[in-house]
Coordinates of C-alpha atoms and ligand atoms in Angstrom, one line a residue:
X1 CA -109.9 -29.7 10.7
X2 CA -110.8 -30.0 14.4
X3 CA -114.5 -31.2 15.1
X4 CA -117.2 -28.8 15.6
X5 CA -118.5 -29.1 19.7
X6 CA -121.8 -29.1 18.5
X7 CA -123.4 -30.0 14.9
X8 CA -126.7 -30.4 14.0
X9 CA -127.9 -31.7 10.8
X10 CA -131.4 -31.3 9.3
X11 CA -132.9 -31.0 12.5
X12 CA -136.8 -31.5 12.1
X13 CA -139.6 -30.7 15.6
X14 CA -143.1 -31.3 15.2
X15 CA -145.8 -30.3 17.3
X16 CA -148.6 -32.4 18.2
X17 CA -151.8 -29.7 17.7
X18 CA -154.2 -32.0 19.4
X19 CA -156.4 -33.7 16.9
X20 CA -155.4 -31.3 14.3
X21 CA -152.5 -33.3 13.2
X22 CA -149.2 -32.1 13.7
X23 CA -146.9 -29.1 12.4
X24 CA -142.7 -29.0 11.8
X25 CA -142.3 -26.2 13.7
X26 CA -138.5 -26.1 13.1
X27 CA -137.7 -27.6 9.5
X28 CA -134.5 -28.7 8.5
X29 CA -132.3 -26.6 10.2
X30 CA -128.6 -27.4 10.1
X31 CA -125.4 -25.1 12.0
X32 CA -122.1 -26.1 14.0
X33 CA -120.4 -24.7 16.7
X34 CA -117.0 -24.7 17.4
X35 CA -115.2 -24.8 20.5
X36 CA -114.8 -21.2 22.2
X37 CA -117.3 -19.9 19.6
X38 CA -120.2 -17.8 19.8
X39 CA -123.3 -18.5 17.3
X40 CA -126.1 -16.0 17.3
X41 CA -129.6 -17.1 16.7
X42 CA -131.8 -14.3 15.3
X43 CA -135.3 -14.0 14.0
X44 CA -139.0 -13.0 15.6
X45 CA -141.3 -14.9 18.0
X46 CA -142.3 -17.8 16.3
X47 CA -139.4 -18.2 14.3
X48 CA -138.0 -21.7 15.9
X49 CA -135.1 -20.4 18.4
X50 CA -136.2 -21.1 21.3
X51 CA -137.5 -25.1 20.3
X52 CA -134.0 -25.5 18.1
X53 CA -132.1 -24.8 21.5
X54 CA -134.5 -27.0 23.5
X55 CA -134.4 -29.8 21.2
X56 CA -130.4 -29.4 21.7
X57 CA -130.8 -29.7 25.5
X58 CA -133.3 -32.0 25.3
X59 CA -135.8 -29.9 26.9
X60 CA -138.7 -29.9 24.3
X61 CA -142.2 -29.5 26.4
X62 CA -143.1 -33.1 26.5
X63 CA -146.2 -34.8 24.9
X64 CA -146.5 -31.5 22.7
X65 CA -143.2 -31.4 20.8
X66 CA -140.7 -34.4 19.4
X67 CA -137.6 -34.5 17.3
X68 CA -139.0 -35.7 13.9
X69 CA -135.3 -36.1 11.9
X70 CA -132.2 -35.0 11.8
X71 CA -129.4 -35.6 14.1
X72 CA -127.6 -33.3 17.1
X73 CA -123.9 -34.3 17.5
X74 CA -122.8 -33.0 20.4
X75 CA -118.9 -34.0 20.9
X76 CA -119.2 -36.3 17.9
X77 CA -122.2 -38.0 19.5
X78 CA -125.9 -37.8 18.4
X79 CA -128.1 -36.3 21.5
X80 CA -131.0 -37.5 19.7
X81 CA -130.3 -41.3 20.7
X82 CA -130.1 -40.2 24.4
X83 CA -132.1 -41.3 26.9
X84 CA -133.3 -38.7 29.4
X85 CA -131.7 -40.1 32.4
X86 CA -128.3 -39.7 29.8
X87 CA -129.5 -36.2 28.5
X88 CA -130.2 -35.1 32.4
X89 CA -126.5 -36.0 33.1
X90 CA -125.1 -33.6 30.1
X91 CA -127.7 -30.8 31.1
X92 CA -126.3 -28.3 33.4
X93 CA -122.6 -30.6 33.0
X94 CA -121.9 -30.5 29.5
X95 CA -124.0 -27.8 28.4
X96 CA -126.1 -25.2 30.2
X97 CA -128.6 -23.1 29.7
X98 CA -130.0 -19.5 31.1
X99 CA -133.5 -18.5 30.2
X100 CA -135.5 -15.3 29.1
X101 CA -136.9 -14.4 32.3
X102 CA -134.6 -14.8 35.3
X103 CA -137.1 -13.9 37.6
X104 CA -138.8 -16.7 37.3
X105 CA -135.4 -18.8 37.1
X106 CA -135.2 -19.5 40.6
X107 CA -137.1 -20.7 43.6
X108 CA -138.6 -17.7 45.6
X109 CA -138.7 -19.4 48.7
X110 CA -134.7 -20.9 48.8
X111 CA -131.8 -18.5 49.7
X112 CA -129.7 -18.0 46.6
X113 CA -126.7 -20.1 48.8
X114 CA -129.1 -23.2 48.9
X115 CA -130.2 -23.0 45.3
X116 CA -126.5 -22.9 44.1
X117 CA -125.7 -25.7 45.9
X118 CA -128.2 -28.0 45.1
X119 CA -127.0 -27.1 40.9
X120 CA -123.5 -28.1 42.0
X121 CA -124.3 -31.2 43.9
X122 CA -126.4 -32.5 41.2
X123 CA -123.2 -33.0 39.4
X124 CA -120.2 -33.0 42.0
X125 CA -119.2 -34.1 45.0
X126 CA -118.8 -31.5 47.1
X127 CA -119.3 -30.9 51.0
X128 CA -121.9 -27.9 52.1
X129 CA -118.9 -25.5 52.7
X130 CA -117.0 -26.4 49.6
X131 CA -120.1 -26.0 47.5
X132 CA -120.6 -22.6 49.1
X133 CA -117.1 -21.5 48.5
X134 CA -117.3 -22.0 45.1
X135 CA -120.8 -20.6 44.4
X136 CA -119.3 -17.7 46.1
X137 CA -116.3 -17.2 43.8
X138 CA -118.7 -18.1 40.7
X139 CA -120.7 -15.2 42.1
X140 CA -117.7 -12.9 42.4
X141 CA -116.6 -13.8 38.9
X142 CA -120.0 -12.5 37.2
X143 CA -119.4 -9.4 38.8
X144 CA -121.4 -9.5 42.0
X145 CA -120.2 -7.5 44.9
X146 CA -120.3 -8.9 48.5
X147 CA -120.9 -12.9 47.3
X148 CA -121.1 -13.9 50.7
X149 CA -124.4 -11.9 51.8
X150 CA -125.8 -12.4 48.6
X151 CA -125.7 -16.4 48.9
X152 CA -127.8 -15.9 52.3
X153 CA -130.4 -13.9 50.4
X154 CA -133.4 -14.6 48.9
X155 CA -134.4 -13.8 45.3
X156 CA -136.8 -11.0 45.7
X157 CA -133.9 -9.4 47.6
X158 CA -132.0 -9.0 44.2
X159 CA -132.7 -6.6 41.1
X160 CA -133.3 -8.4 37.8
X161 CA -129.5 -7.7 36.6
X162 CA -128.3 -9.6 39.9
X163 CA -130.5 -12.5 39.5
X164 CA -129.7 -12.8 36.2
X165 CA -126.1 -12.6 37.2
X166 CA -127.0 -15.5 39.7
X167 CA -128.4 -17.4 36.5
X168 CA -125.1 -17.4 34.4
X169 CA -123.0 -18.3 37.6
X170 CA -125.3 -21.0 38.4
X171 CA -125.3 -21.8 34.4
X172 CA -121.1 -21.7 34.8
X173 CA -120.3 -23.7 38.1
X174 CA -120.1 -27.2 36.0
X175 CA -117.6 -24.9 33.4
X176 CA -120.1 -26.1 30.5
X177 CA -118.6 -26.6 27.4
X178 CA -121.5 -25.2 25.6
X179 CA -123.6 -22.2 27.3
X180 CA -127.4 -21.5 25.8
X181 CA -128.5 -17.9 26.7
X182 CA -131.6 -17.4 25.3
X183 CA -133.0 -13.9 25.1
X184 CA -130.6 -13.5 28.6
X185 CA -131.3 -9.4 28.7
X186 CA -134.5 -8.8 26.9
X187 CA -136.6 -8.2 30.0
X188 CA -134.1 -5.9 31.8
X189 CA -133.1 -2.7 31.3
X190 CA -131.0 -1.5 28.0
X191 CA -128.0 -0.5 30.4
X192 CA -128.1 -3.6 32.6
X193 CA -128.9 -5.6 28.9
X194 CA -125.5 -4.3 27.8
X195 CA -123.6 -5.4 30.7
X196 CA -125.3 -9.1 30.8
X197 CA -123.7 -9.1 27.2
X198 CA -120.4 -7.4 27.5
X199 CA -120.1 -10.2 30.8
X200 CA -121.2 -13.1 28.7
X201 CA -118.3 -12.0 25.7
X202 CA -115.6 -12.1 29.2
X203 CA -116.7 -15.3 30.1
X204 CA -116.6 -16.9 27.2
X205 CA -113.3 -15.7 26.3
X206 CA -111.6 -16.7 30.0
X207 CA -113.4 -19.8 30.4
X208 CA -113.3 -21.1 26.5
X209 CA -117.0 -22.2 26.7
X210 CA -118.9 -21.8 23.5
X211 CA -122.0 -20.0 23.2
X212 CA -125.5 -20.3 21.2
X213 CA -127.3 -16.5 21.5
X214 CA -130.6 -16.6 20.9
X215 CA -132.1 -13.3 20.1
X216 CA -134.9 -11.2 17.8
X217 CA -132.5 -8.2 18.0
X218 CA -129.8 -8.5 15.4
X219 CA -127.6 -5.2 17.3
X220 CA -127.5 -7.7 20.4
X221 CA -125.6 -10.2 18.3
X222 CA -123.2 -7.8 16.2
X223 CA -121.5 -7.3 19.8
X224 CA -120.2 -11.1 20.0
X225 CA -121.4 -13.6 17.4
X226 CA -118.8 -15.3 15.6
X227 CA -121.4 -16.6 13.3
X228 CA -125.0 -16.0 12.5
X229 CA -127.9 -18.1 11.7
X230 CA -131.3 -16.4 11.0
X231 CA -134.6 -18.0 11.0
X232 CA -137.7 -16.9 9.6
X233 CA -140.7 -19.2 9.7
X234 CA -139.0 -22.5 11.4
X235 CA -136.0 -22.6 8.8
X236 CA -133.2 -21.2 8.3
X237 CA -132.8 -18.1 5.9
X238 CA -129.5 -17.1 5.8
X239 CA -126.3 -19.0 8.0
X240 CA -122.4 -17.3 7.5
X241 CA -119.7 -15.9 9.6
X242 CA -120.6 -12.7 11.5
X243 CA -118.5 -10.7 9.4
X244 CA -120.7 -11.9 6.2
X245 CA -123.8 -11.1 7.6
X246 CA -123.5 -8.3 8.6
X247 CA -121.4 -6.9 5.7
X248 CA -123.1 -8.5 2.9
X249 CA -126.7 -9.7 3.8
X250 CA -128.3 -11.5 1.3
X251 CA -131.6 -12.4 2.2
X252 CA -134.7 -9.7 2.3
X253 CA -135.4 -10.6 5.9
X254 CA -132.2 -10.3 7.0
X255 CA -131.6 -7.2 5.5
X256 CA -134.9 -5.7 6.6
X257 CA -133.8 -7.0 10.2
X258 CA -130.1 -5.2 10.0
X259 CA -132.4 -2.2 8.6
X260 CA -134.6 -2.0 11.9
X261 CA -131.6 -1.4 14.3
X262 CA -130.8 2.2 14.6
X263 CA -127.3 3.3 14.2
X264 CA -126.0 6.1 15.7
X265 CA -123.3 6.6 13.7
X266 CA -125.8 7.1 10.5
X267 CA -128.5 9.7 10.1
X268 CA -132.1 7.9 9.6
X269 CA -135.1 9.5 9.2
X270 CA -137.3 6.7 10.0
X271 CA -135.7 2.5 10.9
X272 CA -137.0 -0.5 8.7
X273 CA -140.3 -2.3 9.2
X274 CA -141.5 -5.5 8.5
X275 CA -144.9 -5.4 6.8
X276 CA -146.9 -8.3 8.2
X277 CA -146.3 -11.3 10.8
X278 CA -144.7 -14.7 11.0
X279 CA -147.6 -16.9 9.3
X280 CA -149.1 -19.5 12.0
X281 CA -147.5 -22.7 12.0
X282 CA -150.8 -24.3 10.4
X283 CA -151.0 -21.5 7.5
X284 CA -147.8 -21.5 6.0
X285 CA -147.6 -20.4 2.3
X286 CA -146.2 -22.9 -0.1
X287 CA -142.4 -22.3 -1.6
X288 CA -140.6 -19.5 0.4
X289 CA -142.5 -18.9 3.4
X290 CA -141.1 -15.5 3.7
X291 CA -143.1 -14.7 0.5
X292 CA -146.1 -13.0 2.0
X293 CA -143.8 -10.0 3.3
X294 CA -141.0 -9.9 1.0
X295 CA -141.2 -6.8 -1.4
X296 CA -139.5 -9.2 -4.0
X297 CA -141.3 -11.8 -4.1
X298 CA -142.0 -13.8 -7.6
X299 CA -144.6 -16.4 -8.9
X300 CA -141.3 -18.8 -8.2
X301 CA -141.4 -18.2 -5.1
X302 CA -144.6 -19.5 -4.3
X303 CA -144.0 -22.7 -6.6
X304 CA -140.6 -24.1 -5.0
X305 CA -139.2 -23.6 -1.5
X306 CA -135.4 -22.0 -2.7
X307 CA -132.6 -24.1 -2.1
X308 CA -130.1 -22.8 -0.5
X309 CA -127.4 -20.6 -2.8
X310 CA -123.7 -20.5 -1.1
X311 CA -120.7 -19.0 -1.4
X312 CA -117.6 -18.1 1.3
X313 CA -119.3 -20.4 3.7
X314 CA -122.1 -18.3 3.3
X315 CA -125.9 -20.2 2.3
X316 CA -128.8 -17.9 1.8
X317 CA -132.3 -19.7 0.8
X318 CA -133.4 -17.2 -1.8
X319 CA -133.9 -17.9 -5.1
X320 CA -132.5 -14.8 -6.7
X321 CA -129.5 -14.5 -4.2
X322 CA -126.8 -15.8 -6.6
X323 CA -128.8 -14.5 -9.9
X324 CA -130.8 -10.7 -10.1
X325 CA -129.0 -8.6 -7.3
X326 CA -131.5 -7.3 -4.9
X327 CA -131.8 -3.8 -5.3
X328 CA -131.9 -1.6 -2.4
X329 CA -134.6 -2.2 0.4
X330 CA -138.1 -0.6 -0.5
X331 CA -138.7 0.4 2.9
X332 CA -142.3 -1.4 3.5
Ligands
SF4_1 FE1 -138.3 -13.1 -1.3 FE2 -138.6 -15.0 -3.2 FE3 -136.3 -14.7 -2.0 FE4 -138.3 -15.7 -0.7 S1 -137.3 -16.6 -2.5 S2 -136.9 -14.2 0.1 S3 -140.0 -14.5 -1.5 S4 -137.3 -13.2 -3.3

């Protein structure tokens, strides 16, 4: 079997909280990706998507968070051994990553032209009009008319959907072998969202570059994820192929997630909600710490965290996934 391009094993963050001790804010989290595949991240604020994709591209907000345990094995070798001048040499080479709010992305006062070329030049040679020339066929690739005048612009010159277009090329001129989009269309508009998306799927099918899709909206990835991992709480809840999700969901959160998104293609009088929020890092019930929202919840829940149950490459940490069948949702 080939090697995954990315594993991570029992990947442990704390955060420092000052002189309140510290927290594990993601908690033994373990995935792969393979090459030219597209994992999707799901879960709400809070849930540990963002800081397990920083921790990957060793971009954790220093003094406040720290790999605890665990290892990242990115092409067979562990990122978490790195030092940061090695770790700034994969970023933006190796693997890349675009960010929630593209806005915010990029320097206002730089024309798009200067910005792009200063992200190629960190890792290639390349003369001024070489770098140009590429930027502008990376910019004609994403789907941006006129490349040339949009390279002499400057950001607040460009709608959300073309800066964020601008992010992915910029995110793409190294030809990454792993791509991190987190949240990449949440702040734009749903038909601009749905074009960032269906753009993402083309790239990563003609340039063979694996992708880790962070969202809280499970319909954004049904469209492309191979797999699925969904976190609740800063651990994993349920990991499997796409295809075993989202056909057979095992665990209450992730069926109460697949119950919010509405389908046009069924007639629902009223979507799914989740009763309650994420618990605060420093308040987290003991055993499953989905118990304080689950309608199914059992004094064996609260005693033992549940280990995980698993079946057609499928592991779901509930501890009545493989026993008592869930009966349909009870809609709180
Ligand atoms: Fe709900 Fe218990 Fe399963 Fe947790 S272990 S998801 S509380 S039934």
């Amino acid at each position: 079997m080939p090697e995954p391009l990315l594993e991570v094993r029992n990947l442990k963050v704390n955060l420092r909280l000052g002189g309140a001790g510290e927290v594990a804010a993601v908690d033994n989290v373990s995935f792969s990706i393979d090459r030219g595949e597209t994992l999707g991240v799901v879960g709400e604020s809070g849930c540990g998507k963002t800081l397990t994709a920083s921790a990957v591209i060793g971009l954790l907000p220093p003094y406040t968070a720290y790999v605890a345990g665990g290892e990242i094995l990115f092409e067979g070798e562990n990122l978490t051994t790195k030092t940061p001048r090695q770790m700034r040499g994969l970023r933006g080479q190796k693997i890349s990553m675009i960010f929630q709010n593209p806005m915010s992305a990029l320097n206002p006062v730089y024309r798009i032209g200067a910005q792009m070329r200063e992200a190629l030049r960190a890792h290639r040679k390349a003369s001024a009009k070489e770098a140009l020339q590429i930027s502008a066929n990376m910019l004609r690739k994403v789907g941006l008319s006129l490349p040339e005048t949009r390279l002499r612009e400057y950001p607040h010159q460009l709608s959300g959907g073309q800066i964020q277009r601008v992010m992915i090329a910029m995110a793409l001129l190294s030809k990454p072998a792993l791509l991190i989009a987190d949240e990449p269309a949440s702040s734009l508009d749903v038909t601009i969202q749905a074009q960032i998306l269906e753009l993402l799927e083309a790239l990563r099918k003609d340039m063979g570059t694996s992708v880790l899709l962070i969202s809280h909206d499970m319909g954004v990835v049904a469209e492309s994820a191979d797999k699925v991992m969904v976190m609740y709480a800063g651990k994993v809840a349920e990991y499997g192929t796409a295809d075993e999700i989202f056909t057979r969901p095992l665990h209450p959160y992730t069926r109460k997630l697949l119950g919010s998104i509405p389908r046009p293609d069924k007639d629902v009088e009223r979507l799914t909600t989740i009763r309650g929020m994420v618990p605060p890092l420093t308040q987290m019930p003991s055993g499953c710490r989905f118990r304080t929202r689950c309608p199914y919840a059992a004094p064996l829940c609260a005693e033992r965290e549940p280990p995980p149950y698993r079946e057609n490459g499928h592991a779901t940490f509930c501890h009545f996934a493989g026993g008592v069948r869930l009966s349909a949702d009870a809609g709180n």
